[in-house]
XYZ file of C-alpha atoms in Angstrom:
442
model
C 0.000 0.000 0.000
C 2.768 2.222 0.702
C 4.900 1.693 -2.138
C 1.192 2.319 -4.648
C 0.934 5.661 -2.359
C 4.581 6.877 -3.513
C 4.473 5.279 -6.676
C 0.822 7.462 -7.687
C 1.286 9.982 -5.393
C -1.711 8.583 -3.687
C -2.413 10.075 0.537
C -3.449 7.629 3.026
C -6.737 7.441 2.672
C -9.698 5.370 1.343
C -8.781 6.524 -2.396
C -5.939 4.112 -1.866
C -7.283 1.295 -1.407
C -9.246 1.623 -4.545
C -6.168 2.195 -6.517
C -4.131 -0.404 -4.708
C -7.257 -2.748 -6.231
C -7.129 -1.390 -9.269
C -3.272 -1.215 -9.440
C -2.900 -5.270 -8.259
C -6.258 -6.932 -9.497
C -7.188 -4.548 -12.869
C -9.453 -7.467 -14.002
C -11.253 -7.000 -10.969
C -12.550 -3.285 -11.482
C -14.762 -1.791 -14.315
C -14.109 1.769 -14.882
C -17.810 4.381 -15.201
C -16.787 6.467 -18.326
C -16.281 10.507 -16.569
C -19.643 11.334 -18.177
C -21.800 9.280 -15.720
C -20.071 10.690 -12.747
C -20.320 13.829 -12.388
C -18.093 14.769 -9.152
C -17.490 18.479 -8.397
C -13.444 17.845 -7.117
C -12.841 17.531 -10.565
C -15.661 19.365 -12.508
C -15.240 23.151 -11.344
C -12.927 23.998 -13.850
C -14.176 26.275 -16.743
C -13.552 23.978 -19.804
C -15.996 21.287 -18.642
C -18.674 24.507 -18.293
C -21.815 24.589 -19.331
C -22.177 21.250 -17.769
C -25.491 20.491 -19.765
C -23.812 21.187 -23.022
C -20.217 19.400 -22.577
C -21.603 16.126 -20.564
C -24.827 15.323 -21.129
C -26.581 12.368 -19.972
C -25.125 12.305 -16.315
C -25.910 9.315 -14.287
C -24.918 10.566 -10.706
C -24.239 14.062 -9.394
C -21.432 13.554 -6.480
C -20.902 16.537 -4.195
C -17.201 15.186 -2.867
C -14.233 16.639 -1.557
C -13.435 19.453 0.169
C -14.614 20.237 3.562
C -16.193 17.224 5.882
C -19.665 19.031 5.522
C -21.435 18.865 2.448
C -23.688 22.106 3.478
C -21.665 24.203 1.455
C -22.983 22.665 -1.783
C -26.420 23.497 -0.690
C -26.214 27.005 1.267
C -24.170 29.632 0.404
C -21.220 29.997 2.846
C -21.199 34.342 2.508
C -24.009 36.314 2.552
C -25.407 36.492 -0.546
C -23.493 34.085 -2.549
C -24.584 31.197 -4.859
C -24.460 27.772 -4.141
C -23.476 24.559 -6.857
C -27.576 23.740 -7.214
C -28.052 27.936 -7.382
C -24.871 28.319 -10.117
C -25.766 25.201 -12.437
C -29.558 24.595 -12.127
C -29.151 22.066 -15.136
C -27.019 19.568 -13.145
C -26.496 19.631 -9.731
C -29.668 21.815 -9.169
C -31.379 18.400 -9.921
C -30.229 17.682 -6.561
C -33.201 20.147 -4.677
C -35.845 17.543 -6.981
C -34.347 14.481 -5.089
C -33.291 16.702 -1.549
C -37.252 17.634 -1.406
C -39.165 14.032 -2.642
C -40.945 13.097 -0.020
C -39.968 9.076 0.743
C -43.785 8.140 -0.076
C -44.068 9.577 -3.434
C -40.046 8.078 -4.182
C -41.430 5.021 -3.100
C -44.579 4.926 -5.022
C -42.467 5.560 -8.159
C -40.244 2.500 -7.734
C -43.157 0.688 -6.575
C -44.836 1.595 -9.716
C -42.092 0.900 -11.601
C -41.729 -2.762 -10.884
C -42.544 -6.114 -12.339
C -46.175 -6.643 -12.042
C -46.703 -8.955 -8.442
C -42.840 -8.607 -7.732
C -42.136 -7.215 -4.245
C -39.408 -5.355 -6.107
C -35.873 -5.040 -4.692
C -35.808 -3.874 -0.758
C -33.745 -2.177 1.093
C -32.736 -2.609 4.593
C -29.446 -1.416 6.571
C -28.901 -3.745 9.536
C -26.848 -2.872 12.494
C -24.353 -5.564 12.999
C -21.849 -6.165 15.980
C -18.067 -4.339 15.740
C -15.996 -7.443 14.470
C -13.661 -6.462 17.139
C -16.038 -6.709 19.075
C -17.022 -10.746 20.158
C -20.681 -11.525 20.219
C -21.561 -13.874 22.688
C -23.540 -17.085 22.305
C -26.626 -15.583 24.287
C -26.296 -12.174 22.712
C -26.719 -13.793 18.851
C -29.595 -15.787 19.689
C -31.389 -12.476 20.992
C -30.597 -10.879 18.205
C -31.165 -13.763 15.365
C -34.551 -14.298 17.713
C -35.189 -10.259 17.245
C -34.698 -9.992 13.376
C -36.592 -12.844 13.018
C -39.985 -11.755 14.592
C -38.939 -8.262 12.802
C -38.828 -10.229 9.491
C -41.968 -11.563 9.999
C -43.764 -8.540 11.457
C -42.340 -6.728 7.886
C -43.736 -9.842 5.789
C -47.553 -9.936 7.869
C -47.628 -5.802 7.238
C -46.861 -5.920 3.442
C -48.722 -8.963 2.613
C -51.847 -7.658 4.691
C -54.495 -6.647 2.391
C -54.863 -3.062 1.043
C -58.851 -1.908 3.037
C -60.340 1.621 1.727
C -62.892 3.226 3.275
C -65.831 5.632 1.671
C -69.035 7.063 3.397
C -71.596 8.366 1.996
C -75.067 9.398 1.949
C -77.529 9.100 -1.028
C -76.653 12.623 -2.583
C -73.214 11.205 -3.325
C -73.896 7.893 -4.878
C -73.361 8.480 -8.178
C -69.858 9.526 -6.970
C -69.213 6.777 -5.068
C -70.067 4.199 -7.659
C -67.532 6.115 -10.353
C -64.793 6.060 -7.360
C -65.268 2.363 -6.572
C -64.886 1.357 -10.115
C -62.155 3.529 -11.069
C -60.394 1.733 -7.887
C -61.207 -1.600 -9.323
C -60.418 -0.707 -12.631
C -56.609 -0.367 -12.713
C -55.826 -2.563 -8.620
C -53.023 -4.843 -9.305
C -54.405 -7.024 -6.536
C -57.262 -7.552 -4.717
C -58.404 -4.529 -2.478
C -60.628 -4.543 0.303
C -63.562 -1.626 0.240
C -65.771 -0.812 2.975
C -68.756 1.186 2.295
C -70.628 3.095 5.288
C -73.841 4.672 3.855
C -77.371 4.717 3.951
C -78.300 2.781 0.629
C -75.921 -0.274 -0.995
C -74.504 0.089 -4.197
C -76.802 -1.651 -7.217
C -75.906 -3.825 -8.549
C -73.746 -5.189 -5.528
C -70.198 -5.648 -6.249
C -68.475 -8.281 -4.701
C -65.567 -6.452 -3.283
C -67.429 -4.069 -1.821
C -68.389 -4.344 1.754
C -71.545 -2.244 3.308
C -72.367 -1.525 6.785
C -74.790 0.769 7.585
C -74.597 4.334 8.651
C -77.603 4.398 11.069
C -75.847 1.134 12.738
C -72.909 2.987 13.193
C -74.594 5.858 14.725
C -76.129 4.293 17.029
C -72.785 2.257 18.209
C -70.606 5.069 17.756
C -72.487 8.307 18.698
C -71.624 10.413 15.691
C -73.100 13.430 17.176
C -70.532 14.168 19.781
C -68.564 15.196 16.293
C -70.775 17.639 15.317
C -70.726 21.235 14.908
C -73.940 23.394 16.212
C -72.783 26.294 14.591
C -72.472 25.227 11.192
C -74.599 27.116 8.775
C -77.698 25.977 7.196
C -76.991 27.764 4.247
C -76.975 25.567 1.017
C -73.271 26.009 0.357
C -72.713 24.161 3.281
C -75.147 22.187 4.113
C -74.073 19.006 2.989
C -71.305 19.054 5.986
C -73.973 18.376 8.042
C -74.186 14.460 7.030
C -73.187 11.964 10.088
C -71.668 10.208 6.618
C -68.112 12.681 7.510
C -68.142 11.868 10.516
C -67.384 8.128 10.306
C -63.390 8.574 9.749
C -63.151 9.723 13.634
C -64.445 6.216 14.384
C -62.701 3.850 11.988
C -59.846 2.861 14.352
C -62.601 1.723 16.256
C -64.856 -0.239 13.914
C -62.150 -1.745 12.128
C -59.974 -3.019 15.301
C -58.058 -5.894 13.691
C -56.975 -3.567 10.484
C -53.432 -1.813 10.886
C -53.831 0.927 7.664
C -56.788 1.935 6.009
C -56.680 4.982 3.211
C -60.183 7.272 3.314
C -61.519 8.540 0.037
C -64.228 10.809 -0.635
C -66.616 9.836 -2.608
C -65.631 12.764 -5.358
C -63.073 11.434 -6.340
C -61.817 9.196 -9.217
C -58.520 7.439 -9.352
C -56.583 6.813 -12.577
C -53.938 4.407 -11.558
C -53.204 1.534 -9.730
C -53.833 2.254 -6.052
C -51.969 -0.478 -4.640
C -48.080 0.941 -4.924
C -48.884 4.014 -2.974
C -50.929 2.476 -0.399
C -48.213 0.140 0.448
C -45.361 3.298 0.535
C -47.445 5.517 2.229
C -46.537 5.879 6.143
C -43.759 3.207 6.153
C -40.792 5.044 6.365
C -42.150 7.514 8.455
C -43.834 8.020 11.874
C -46.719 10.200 11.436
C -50.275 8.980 11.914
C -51.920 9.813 8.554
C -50.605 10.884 4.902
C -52.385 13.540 3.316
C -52.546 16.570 0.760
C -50.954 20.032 2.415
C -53.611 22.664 1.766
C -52.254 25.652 -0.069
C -52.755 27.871 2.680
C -54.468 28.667 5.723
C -58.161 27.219 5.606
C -60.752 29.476 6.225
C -62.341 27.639 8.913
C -58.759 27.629 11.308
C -57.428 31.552 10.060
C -58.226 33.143 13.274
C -56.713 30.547 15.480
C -53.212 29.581 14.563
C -50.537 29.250 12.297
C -48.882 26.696 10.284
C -49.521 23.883 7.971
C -52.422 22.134 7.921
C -54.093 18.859 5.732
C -57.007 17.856 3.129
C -58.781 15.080 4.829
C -60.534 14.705 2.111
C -58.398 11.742 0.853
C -55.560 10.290 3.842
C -53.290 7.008 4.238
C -54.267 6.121 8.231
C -52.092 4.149 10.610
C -54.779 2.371 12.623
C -52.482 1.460 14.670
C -50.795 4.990 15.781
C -54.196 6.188 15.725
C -55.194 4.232 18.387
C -51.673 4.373 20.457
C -52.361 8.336 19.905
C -55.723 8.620 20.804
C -56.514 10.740 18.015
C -60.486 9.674 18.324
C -60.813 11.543 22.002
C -58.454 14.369 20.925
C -60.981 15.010 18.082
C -63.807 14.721 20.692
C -62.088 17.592 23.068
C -62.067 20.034 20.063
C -65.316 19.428 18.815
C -66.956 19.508 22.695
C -64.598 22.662 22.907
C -66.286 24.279 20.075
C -69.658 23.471 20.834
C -69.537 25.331 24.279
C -67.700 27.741 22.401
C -67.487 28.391 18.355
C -63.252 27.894 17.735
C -63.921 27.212 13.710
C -66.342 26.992 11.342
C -67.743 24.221 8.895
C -68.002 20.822 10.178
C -65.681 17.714 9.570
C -62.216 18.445 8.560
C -61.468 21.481 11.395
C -61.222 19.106 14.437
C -59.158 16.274 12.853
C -56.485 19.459 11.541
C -56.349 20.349 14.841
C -55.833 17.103 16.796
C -53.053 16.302 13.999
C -51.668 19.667 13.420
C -48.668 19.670 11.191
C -47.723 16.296 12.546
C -48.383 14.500 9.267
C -46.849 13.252 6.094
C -47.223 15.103 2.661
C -48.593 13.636 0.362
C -47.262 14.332 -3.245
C -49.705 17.521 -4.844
C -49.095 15.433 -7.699
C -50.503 12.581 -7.066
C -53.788 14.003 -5.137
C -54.993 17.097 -6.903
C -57.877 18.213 -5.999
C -60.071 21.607 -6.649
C -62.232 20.137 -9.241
C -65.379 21.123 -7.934
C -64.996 24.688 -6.915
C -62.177 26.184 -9.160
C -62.073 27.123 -12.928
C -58.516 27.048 -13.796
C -57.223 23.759 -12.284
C -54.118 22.750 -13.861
C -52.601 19.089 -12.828
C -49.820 16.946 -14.368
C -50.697 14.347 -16.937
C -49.549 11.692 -13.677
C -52.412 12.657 -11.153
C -53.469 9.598 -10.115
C -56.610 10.856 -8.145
C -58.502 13.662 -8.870
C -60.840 15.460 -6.510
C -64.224 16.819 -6.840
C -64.137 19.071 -3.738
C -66.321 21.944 -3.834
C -69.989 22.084 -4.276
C -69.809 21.541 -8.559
C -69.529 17.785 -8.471
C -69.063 16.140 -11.868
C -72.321 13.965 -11.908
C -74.159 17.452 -11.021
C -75.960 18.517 -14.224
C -74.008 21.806 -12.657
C -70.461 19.749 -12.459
C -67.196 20.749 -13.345
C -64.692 18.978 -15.673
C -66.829 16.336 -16.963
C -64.571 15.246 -19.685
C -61.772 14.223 -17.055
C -63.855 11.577 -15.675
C -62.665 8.989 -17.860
C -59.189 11.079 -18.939
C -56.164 8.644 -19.267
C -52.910 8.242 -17.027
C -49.748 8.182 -17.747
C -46.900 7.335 -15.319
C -44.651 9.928 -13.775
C -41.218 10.745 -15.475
C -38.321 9.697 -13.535
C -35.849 12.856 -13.139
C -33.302 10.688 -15.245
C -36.236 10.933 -17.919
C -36.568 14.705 -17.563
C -32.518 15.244 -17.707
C -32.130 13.219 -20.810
C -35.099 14.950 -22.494
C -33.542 18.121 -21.513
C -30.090 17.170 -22.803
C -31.246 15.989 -26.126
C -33.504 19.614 -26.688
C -30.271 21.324 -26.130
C -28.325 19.225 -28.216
C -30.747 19.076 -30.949
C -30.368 23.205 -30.466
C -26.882 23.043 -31.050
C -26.898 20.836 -33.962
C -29.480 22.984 -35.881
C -27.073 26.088 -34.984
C -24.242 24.002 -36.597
C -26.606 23.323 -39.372
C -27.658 27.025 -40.054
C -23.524 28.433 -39.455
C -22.722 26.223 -42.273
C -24.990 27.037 -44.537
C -24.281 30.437 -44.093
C -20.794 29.678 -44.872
C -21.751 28.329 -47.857
């Protein structure tokens, strides 16, 4: 090792024992041509500059050497200077798309991505004893005895089945039975749909499970949910159904079910339900996944600040619902505002504030919603669900977006995509310049 360090000028480092590999066993190493890594401790110069021009197609951005922080790369280090992602926004500032993803939507896309029934390829990073370190007899057996009932807590969890859960009452039928069979339509595997309303769907689908909402009443006391001070004028009236009530119950109805995802019945979903389902809340802690509002709702202005959720269509952890207590927490605020008036409207204000920000995003992408109130709703060809919410829903001879009903989906483009697409515009621009100098030589 030392004679490879003098010999290539090499310091003692980790470097070196790649080059004392390469050096000794060459047949042992394949060598990534410079284009596909893209590190910045050899990159700065000028004469590799534009980036997006002189290497396209870059397979990995690597923010090495230098300092032993990498927060340089990614805030300025004086006042008012630029950063690598802020200097060359067609390389490394692909690095803010990744930095931001949340884990649920990155997971969803790989999920989506795979072999149709394959679990796909999982990743897991185990903690293993220091081999200096020796493990005793009793110690392995606890810990070969712990990753087993891990392993097959992981297995029972993924392999459970996917459960959804709509209620409704009879004004929203027609949008339940467009919801149910978009769901159908394009699930990869068999999902599991409960249906709490006054009236069954006709015909009766098989997969569909109904219990009824007066039952549930009466078992649950839905009232205790309420709001008195919600207006009886027709704009809001239809809060006023027990039907929105039911999701403050569901860890209780459904006790042996660990996740459920609640969906309007507005709503109609475009691709396969299952991928998302499965990534949504697993490599986080939070309670429920859902769509952050764009803003302060109306109903929670006056009483505090931050960011706050559409319940309108969540991913629910049973299970940390129940450890949480989330169903009495809702109960305080809504007994609060009944002696008192704290917000307005009727379903959606207590559940924000039991949860607060406490919650995972949900990609805007993938839930868009505003299809029932707004005129100008723009959404990405790769919105999976759409959203009715709003009083114009699209069976209402009065409904908005009709035509988007039975739109088609196609799948998200990976940022690799987007980069190549962007690499061969520019070079196709450069080649039409070439093009149009010679012919003016000519």
């Amino acid at each position: 090792m030392k004679e490879i360090a003098t010999r290539f000028k090499q310091d003692l480092d980790d470097q070196l024992v790649f080059r004392a590999i390469n050096v000794t066993r060459p047949r042992e190493v394949n060598v990534i041509p410079i284009e596909w890594d893209m590190h910045v401790a050899a990159r700065w110069p000028s004469r590799y500059q534009p980036f997006e021009e002189k290497t396209p197609n870059v397979g990995m951005l690597h923010f090495n050497g230098g300092s032993a922080t990498k927060t340089a790369y990614f805030k300025p280090t004086i006042s008012g200077a630029k950063t690598w992602m802020e200097k060359f926004e067609g390389s490394w500032g692909n690095a803010r798309y990744y930095a931001n993803i949340p884990w649920s939507w990155g997971r969803f896309i790989a999920m989506g991505n795979r072999r149709r029934h394959s679990p796909g390829f999982q990743l897991k990073i185990l903690s293993h004893p220091s081999p200096l370190q020796k493990e005793s007899k009793q110690e392995k057996w606890r810990r070969m005895r712990r990753d087993s009932r891990e392993k097959k807590r992981l297995n029972e969890k993924a392999n459970a089945p996917v459960h959804l859960l709509y209620a409704t009452d009879d004004a929203a039928m027609p949008g339940l039975e467009g919801s149910v069979r978009s769901v159908l339509k394009h699930a990869s595997e068999r999902v599991v749909i409960h249906h709490i309303g006054t009236s069954r769907l006709e015909p009766t689908l098989p997969d569909v499970q109904f219990h009824s909402l007066t039952d549930v009443h009466e078992i649950h006391n839905l009232t205790r949910f309420t709001n008195p001070h919600l207006s009886s004028h027709w704009s809001v009236s239809r809060l006023t159904s027990l039907a929105n009530y039911v999701r403050f119950v569901m860890a209780d109805m459904f006790p042996d079910v660990g996740k459920i995802m609640w969906i309007d019945a507005d709503t109609i979903i475009r691709c396969d339900i299952v991928p998302f389902f499965r990534s949504a809340l697993s490599t986080s802690n939070h309670t429920i996944s859902a769509r952050l509002m764009s803003g302060r709702p109306l109903s929670l202005k006056h009483i505090e600040e931050g960011e706050t959720f559409n319940a309108g269509v969540m991913v629910v952890d049973l299970d940390r619902w129940r450890a949480r207590n989330v169903t009495a927490k809702v109960e305080e605020w809504a007994a609060s505002n009944a002696n008192k008036m704290i917000y307005s409207y009727g379903s959606q204000p207590p559940l924000q504030l039991a949860i607060g920000d406490d919650f995972e995003r949900m990609d805007t992408n993938w839930n868009v919603g505003g299809f029932g109130g707004n005129l100008n709703v723009t959404f990405p060809h790769c919105a999976c669900l759409l959203h009715w919410n709003g009083a114009r829903k699209y069976w209402l001879d009065d409904g908005r977006y009709k035509d988007l009903v039975d739109s088609t989906y196609a799948p998200c483009k990976s940022g690799l995509e987007k980069r190549r697409e962007k690499n061969k515009e520019i070079l196709d621009q450069k080649k039409k310049r070439n093009e149009s100098n010679v012919a003016a030589l000519k």
